[in-house]
Short mmCIF file of C-alpha atoms and ligand atoms in Angstrom, two decimals:
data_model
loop_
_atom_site.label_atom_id
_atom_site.label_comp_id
_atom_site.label_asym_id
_atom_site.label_seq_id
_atom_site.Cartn_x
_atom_site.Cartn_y
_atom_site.Cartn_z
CA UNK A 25 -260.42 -128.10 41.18
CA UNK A 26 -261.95 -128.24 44.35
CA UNK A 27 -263.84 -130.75 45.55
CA UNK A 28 -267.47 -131.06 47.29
CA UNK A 29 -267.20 -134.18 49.65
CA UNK A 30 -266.47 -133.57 53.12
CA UNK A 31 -263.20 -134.10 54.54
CA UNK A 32 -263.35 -134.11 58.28
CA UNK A 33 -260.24 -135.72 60.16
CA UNK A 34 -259.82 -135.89 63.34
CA UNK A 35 -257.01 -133.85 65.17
CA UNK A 36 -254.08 -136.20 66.39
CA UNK A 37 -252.45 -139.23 64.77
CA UNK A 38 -254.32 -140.08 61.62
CA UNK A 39 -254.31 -143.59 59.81
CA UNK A 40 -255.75 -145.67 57.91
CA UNK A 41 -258.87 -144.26 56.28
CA UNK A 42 -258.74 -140.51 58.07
CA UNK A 43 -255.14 -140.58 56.20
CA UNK A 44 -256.63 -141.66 52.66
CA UNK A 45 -259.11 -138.50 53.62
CA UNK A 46 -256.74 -136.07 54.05
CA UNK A 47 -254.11 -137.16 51.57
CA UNK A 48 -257.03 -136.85 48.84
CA UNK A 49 -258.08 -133.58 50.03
CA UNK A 50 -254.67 -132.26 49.53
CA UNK A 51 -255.24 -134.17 46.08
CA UNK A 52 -257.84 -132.80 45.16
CA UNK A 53 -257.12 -129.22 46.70
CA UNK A 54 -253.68 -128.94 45.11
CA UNK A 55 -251.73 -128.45 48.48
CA UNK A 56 -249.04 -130.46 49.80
CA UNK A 57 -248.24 -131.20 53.17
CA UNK A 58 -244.80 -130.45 54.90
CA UNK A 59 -242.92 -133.48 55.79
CA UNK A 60 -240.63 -132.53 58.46
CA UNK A 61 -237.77 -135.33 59.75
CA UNK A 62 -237.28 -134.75 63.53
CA UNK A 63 -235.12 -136.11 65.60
CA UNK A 64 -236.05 -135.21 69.35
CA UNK A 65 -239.11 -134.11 71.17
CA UNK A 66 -238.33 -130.87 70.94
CA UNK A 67 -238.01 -130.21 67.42
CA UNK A 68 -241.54 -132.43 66.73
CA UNK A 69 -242.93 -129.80 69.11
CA UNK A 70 -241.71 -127.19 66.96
CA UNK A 71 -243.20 -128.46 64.03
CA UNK A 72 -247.08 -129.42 66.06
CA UNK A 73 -246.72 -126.16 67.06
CA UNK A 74 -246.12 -124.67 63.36
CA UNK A 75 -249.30 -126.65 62.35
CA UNK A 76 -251.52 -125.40 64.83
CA UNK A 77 -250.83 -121.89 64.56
CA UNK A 78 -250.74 -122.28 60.43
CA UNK A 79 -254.22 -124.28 60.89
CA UNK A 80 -252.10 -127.03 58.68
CA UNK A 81 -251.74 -130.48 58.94
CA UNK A 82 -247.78 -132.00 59.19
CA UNK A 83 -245.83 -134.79 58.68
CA UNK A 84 -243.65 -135.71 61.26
CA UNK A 85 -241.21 -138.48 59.88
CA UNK A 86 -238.12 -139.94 61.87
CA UNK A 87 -235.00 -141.57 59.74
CA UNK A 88 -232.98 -143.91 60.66
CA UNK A 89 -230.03 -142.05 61.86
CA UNK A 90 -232.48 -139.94 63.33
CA UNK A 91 -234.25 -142.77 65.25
CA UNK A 92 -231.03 -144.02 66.61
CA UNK A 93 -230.59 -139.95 68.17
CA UNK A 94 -233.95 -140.21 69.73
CA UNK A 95 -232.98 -143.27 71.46
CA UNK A 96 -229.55 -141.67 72.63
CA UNK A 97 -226.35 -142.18 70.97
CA UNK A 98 -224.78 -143.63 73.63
CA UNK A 99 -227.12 -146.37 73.87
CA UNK A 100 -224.79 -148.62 71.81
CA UNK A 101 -227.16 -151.94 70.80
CA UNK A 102 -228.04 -153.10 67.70
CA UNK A 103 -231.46 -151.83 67.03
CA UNK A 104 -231.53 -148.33 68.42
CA UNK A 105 -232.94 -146.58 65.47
CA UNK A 106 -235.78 -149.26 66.23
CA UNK A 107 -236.24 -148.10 69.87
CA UNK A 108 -235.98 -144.52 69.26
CA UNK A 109 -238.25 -144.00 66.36
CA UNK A 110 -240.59 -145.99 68.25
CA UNK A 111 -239.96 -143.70 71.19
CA UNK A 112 -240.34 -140.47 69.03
CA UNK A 113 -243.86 -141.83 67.53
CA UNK A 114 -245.62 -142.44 71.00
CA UNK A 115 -244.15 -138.87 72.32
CA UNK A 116 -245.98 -137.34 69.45
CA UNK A 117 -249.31 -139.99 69.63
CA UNK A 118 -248.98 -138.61 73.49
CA UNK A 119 -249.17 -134.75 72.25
CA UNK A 120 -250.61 -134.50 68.87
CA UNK A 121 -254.05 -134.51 69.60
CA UNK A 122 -253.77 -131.34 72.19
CA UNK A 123 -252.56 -129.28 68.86
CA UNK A 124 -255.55 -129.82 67.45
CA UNK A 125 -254.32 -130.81 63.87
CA UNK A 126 -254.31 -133.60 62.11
CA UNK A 127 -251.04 -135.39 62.21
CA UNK A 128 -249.13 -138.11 59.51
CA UNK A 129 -246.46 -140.34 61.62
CA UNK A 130 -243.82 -141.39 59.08
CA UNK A 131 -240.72 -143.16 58.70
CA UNK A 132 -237.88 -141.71 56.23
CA UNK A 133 -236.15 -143.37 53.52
CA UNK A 134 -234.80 -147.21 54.26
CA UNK A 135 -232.99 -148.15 51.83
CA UNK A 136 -231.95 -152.42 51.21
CA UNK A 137 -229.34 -152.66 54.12
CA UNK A 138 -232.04 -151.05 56.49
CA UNK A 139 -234.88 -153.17 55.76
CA UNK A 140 -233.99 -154.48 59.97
CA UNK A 141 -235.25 -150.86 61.27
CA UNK A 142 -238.23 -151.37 58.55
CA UNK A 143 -239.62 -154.62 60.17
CA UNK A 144 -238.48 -153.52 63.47
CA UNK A 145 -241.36 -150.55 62.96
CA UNK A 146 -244.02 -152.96 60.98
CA UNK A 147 -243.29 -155.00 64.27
CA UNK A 148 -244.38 -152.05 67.04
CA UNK A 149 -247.37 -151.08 64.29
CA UNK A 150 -248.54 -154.93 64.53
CA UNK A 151 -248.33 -154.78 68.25
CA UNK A 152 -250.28 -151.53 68.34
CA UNK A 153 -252.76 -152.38 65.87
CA UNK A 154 -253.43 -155.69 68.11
CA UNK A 155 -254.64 -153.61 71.17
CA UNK A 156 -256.28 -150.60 69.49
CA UNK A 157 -256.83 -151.01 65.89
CA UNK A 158 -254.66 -149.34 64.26
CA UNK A 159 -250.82 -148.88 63.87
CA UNK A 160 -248.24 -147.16 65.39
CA UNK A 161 -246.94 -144.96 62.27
CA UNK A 162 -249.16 -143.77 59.57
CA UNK A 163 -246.91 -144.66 57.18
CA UNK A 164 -243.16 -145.71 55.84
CA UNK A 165 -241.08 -145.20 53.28
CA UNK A 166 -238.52 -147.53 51.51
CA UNK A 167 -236.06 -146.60 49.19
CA UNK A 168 -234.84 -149.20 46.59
CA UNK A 169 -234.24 -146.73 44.37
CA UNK A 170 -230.66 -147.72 44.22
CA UNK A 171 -231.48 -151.46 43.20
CA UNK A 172 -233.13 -152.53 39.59
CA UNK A 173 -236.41 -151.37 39.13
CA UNK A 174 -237.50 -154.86 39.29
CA UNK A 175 -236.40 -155.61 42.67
CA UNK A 176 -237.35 -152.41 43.78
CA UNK A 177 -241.02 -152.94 42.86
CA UNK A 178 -240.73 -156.77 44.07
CA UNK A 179 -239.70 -155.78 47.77
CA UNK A 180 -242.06 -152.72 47.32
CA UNK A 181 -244.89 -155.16 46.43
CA UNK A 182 -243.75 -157.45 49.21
CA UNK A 183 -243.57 -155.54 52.07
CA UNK A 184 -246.89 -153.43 51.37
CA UNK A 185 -248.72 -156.97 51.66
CA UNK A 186 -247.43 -156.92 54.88
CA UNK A 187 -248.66 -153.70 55.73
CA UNK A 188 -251.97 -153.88 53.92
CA UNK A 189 -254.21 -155.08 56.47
CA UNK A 190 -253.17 -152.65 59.41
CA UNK A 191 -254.16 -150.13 56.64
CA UNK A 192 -250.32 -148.38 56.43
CA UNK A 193 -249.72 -145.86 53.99
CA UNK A 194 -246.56 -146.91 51.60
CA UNK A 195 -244.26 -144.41 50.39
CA UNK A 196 -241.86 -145.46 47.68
CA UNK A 197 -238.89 -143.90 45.70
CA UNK A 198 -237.91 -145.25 42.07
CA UNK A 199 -235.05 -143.09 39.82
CA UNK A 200 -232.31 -141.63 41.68
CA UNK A 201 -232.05 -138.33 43.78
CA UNK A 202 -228.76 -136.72 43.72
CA UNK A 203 -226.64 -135.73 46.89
CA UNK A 204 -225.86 -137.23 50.13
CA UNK A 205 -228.75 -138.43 52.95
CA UNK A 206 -228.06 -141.15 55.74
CA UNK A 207 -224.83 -143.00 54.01
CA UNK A 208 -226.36 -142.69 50.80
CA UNK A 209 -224.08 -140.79 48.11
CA UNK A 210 -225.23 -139.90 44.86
CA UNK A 211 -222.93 -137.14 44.33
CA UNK A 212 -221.45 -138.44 41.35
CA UNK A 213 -224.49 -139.89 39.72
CA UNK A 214 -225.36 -139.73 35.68
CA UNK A 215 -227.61 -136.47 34.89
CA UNK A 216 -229.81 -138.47 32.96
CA UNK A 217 -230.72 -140.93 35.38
CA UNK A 218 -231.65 -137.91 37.79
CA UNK A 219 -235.32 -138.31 35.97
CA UNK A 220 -237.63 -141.07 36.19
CA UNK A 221 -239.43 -141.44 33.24
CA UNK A 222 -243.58 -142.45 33.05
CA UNK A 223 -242.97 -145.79 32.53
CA UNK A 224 -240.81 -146.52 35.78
CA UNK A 225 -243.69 -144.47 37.72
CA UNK A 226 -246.96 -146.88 35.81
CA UNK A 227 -244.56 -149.97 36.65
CA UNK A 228 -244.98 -148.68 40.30
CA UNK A 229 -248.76 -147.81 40.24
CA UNK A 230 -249.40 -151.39 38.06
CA UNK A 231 -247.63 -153.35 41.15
CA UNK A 232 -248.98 -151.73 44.25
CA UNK A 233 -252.17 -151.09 43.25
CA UNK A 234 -253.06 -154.63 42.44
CA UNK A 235 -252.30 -154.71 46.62
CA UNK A 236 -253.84 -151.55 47.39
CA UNK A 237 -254.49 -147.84 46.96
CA UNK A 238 -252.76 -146.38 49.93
CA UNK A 239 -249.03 -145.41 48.59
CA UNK A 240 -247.30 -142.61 46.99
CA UNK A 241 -244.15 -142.40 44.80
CA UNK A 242 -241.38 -140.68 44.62
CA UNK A 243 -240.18 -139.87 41.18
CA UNK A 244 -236.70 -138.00 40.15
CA UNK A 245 -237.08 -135.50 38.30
CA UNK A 246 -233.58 -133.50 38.86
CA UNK A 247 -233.92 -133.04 42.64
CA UNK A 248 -231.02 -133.24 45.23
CA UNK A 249 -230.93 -134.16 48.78
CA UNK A 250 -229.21 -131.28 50.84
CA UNK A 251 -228.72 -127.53 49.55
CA UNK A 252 -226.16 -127.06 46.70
CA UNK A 253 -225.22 -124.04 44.67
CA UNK A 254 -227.78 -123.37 42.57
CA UNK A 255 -226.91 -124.32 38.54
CA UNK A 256 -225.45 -128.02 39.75
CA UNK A 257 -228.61 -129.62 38.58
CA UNK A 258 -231.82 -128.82 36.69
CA UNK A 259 -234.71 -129.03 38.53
CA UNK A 260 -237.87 -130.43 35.75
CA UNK A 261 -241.18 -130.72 38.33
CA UNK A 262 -243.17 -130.22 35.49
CA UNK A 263 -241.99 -133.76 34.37
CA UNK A 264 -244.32 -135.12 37.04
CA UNK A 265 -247.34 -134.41 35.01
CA UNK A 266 -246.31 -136.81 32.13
CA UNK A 267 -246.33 -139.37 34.71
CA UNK A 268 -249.76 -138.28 36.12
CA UNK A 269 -251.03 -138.35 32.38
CA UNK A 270 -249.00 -141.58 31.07
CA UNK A 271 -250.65 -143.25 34.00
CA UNK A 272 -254.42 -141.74 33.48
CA UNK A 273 -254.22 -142.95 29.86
CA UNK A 274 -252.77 -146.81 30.78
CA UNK A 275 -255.90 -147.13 33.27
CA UNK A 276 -258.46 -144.72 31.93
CA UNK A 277 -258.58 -142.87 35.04
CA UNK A 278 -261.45 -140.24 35.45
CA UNK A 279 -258.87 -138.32 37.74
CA UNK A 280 -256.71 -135.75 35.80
CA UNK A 281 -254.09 -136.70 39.42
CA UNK A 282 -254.14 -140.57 39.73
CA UNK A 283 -251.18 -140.99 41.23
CA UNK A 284 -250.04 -139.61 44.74
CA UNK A 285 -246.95 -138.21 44.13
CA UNK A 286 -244.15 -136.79 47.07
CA UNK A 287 -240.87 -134.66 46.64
CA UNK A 288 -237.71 -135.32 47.94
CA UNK A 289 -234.94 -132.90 47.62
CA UNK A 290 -236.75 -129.59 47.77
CA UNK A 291 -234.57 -128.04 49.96
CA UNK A 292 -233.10 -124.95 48.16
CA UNK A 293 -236.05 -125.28 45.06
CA UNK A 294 -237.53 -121.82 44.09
CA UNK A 295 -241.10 -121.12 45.06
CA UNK A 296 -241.88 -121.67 40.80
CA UNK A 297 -241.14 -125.30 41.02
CA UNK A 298 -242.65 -126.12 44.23
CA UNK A 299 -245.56 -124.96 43.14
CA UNK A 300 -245.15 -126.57 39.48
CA UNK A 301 -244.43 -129.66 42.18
CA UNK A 302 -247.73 -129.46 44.17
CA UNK A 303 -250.21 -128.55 40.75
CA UNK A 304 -248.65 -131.65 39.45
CA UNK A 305 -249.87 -134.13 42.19
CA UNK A 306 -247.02 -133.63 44.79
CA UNK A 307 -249.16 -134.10 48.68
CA UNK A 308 -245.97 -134.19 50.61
CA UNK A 309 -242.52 -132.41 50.36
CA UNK A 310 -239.22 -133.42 52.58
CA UNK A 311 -238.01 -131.12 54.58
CA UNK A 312 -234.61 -131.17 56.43
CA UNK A 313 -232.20 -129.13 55.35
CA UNK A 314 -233.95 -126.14 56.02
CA UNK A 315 -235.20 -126.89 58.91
CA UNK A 316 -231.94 -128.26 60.64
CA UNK A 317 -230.30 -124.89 59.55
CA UNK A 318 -233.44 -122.85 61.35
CA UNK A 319 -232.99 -125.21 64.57
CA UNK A 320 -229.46 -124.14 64.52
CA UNK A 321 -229.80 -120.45 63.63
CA UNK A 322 -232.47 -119.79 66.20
CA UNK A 323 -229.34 -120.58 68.85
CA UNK A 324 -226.69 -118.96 66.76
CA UNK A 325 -228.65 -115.52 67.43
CA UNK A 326 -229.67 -116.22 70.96
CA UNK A 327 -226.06 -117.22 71.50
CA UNK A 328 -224.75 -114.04 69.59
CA UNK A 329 -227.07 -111.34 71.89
CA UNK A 330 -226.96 -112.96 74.75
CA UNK A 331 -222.82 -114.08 74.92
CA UNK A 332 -221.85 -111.90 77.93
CA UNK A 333 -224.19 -113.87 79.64
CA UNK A 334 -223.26 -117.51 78.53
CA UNK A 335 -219.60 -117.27 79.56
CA UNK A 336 -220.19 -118.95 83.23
CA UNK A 337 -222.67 -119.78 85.79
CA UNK A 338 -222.01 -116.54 87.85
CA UNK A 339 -220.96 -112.92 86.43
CA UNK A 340 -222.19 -110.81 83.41
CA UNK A 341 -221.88 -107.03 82.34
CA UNK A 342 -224.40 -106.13 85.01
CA UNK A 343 -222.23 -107.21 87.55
CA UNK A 344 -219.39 -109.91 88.98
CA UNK A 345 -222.40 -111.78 91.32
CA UNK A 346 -225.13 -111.78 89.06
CA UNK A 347 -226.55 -115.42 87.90
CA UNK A 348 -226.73 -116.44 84.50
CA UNK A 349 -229.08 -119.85 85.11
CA UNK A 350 -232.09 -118.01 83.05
CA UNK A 351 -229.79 -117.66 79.70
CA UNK A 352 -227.91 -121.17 80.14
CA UNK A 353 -231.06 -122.91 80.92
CA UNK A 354 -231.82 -125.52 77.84
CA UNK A 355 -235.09 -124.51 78.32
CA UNK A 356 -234.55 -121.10 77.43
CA UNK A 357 -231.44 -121.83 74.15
CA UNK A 358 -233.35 -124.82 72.71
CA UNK A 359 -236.90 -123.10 72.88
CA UNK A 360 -235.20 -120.23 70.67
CA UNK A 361 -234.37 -123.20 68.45
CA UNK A 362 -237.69 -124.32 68.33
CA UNK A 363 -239.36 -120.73 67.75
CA UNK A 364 -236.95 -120.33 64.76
CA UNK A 365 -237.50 -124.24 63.21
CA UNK A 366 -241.77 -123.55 63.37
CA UNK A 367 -241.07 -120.28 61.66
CA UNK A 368 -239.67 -122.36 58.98
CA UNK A 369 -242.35 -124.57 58.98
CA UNK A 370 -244.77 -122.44 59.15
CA UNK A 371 -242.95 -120.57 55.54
CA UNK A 372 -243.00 -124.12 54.01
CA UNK A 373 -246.38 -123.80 55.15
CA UNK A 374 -247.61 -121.35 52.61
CA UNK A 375 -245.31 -122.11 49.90
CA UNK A 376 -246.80 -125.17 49.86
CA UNK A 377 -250.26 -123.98 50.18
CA UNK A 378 -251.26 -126.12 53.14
CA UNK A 379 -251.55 -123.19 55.58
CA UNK A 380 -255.23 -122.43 56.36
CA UNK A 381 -256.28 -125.92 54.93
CA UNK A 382 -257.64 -127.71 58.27
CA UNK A 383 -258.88 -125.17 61.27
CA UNK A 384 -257.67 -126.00 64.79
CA UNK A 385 -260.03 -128.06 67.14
CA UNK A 386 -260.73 -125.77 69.73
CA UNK A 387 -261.93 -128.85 71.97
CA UNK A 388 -259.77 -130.38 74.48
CA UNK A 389 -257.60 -133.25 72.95
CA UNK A 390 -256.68 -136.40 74.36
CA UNK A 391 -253.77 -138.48 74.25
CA UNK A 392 -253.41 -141.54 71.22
CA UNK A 393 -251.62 -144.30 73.72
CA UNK A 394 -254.70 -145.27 75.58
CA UNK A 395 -254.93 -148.06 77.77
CA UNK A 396 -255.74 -151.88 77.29
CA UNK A 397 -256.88 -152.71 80.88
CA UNK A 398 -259.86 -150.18 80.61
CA UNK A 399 -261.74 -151.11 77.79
CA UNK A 400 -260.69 -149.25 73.86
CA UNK A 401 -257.99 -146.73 73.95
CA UNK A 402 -259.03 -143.22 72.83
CA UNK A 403 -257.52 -143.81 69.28
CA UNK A 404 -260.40 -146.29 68.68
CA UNK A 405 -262.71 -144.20 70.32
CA UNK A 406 -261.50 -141.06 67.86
CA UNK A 407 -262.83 -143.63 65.11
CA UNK A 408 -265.54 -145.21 66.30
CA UNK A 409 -266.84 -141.51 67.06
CA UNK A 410 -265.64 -140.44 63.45
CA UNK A 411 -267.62 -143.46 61.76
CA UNK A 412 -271.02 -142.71 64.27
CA UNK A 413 -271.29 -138.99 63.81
CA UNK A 414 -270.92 -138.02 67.93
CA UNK A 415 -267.43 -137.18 68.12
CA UNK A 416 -268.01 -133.56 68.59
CA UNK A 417 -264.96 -133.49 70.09
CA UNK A 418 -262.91 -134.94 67.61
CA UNK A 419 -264.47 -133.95 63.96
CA UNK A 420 -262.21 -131.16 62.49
CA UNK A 421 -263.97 -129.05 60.03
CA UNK A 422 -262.14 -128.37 56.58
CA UNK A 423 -262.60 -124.52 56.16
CA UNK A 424 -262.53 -123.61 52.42
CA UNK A 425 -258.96 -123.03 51.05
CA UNK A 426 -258.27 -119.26 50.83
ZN1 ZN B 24 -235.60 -139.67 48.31
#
């Protein structure tokens, strides 16, 4: 199913409306976007860098844990994951735009006890939104998936009020996924409760959408957070289409898709089920695992071939005075990182079948920070020019899926 409207986004930081565009046209397209957690400047670089080469758009998304690195973990006060997810969403509002891609700014899971680093965020989008019209992040996600599905749904319900007006997408996660992510252990957890079934997922879309349409869900259906041996647990994605098609038949939906659907856990799934996954309604899949491995074994190899020359600042096997500054350099250890992570990005890429979806702006970029003090910042000018047709600049032309 492909569909005729036009989808232009611009390249950058998208919200509000440009991020109901795009999220559609992976919809409608049957493509899901990579959502990458990333926890310094350098390893969102790696993954801006995978989108523009792969002419796909990316999710960057910061957790908590990972917000707190960003800020430094000697830092030491209260709300550091606060500061440095904050920190890590203007680096990449500074950047994104030069890629030429279109770019999601999410927050990862926050579960009950970090609802603090939630409002801390809604807080910096508020302030953002006051002095150029939109927020900070595109979007956030909570996770009260380990709470009753009532109280779930009632925070859900409560905090996307809050977030309704700045036009902030709402990701949410009811049923449990299995394994271990930021504190939260599900090792141990019943099998059966590892799937949620349609009528957890149309008690979601009932709630939220009487607030608005902008959120997604996240819906068990046998996945894992982390890598595990494979035959642990049973991976069912094709469970997300009785969801899709309880949910049709409670509203009468014309839309075989109605509900926006993300996957956590996919680290480790075989191409067959992320692609059962995406044809299901799946726009976004985690990735982490995968990725931290590839940041890692990008310096395991430059470490390996180059160790005669990482053994001190002076001396190698070409001789007792020769320098070794160009091999110890963190320029030149973490860039092999960085190569190896967009590789891997690039790989979820096509599995996912974003690759290819969005061409690169060739035009010059600016940055998404802007300035108060001289007039609207550049991220209202990216609209306004978006909404009046003369934003040659900024307009990024959907090629046709291959
Ligand atoms: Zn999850």
């Amino acid at each position: 199913m492909t569909t005729q409207r036009p989808h232009n986004v611009p390249a950058g930081v998208v919200t509000g409306d440009d991020l109901v565009t795009l999220l559609e046209h992976a919809r409608d397209n049957a493509y899901a976007i990579p959502a990458v957690n990333c926890t310094s400047s350098s390893s969102a670089n790696a993954c801006l860098e995978a989108a523009a080469k792969n002419n796909s758009p990316i999710m960057i998304q910061v957790s908590n844990g990972g917000g707190t690195f960003v800020a430094g973990k000697g830092l030491g006060v209260t709300d550091a994951s606060v500061i440095g997810s904050v920190a890590l969403a203007y680096h990449v509002r500074a950047v994104a735009k030069y890629y030429g891609i279109p770019v999601v700014l999410h927050s990862d899971h926050c579960a009950k006890k970090l609802l603090p680093w939630f409002d801390g965020m809604l807080a910096a989008d508020k302030e953002y939104f006051d002095k150029f019209g939109e927020p900070l992040f595109s979007s956030h996600m909570l996770d009260l998936s380990e709470e009753p599905d009532e109280e779930n749904i009632a925070i859900c319900v409560e905090y996307f009020k809050k977030m309704a007006p700045m036009k902030i997408w709402l990701e949410m996660e009811i049923g449990i996924t299995g394994g271990e992510e930021d504190g939260v252990n599900n090792e141990d957890i019943d099998p059966e409760k590892l799937y949620t079934t349609p009528e957890q997922v149309y008690a979601v879309y009932d709630a939220l959408s009487k607030v608005g349409p902008m959120f997604s869900i996240a819906a068990a259906f046998g996945n894992v957070h982390g890598v595990y041996k494979p035959g642990n647990v049973s991976l069912s994605p094709e469970k997300l289409l009785t969801h899709q098609e309880y949910t049709k038949k409670m509203i009468s939906s014309p839309l075989d898709r109605p509900i926006f659907l993300v996957m956590h856990g996919g680290s480790g799934s075989t191409d067959q089920e992320i692609s059962t996954a995406v044809a299901n309604g799946v726009i976004k899949m985690n990735i982490d695992t995968d990725t931290q491995w590839a940041y890692w074994d990008g310096m395991r190899v430059f470490e390996a071939k180059n160790r005669a020359y990482l053994q001190g600042q002076i001396g190698n096997p070409d001789g007792a005075e020769k320098p070794n500054k160009k091999y110890y350099d963190p320029r030149t250890w973490i860039r092999a990182s960085e190569v190896s992570m967009c590789n891997r990005v690039a790989l979820s890429m096509e599995k996912l079948g974003s690759k290819g979806t969005y061409q690169r702006s060739s035009e010059p970029g600016e940055a998404q920070i802007g300035n108060t003090s001289k007039g609207p910042s550049s991220a209202v000018l990216v609209s306004a020019g978006v909404i009046l047709g003369v934003g040659a600049s900024i307009a990024l032309n959907l090629v046709k899926k291959k």
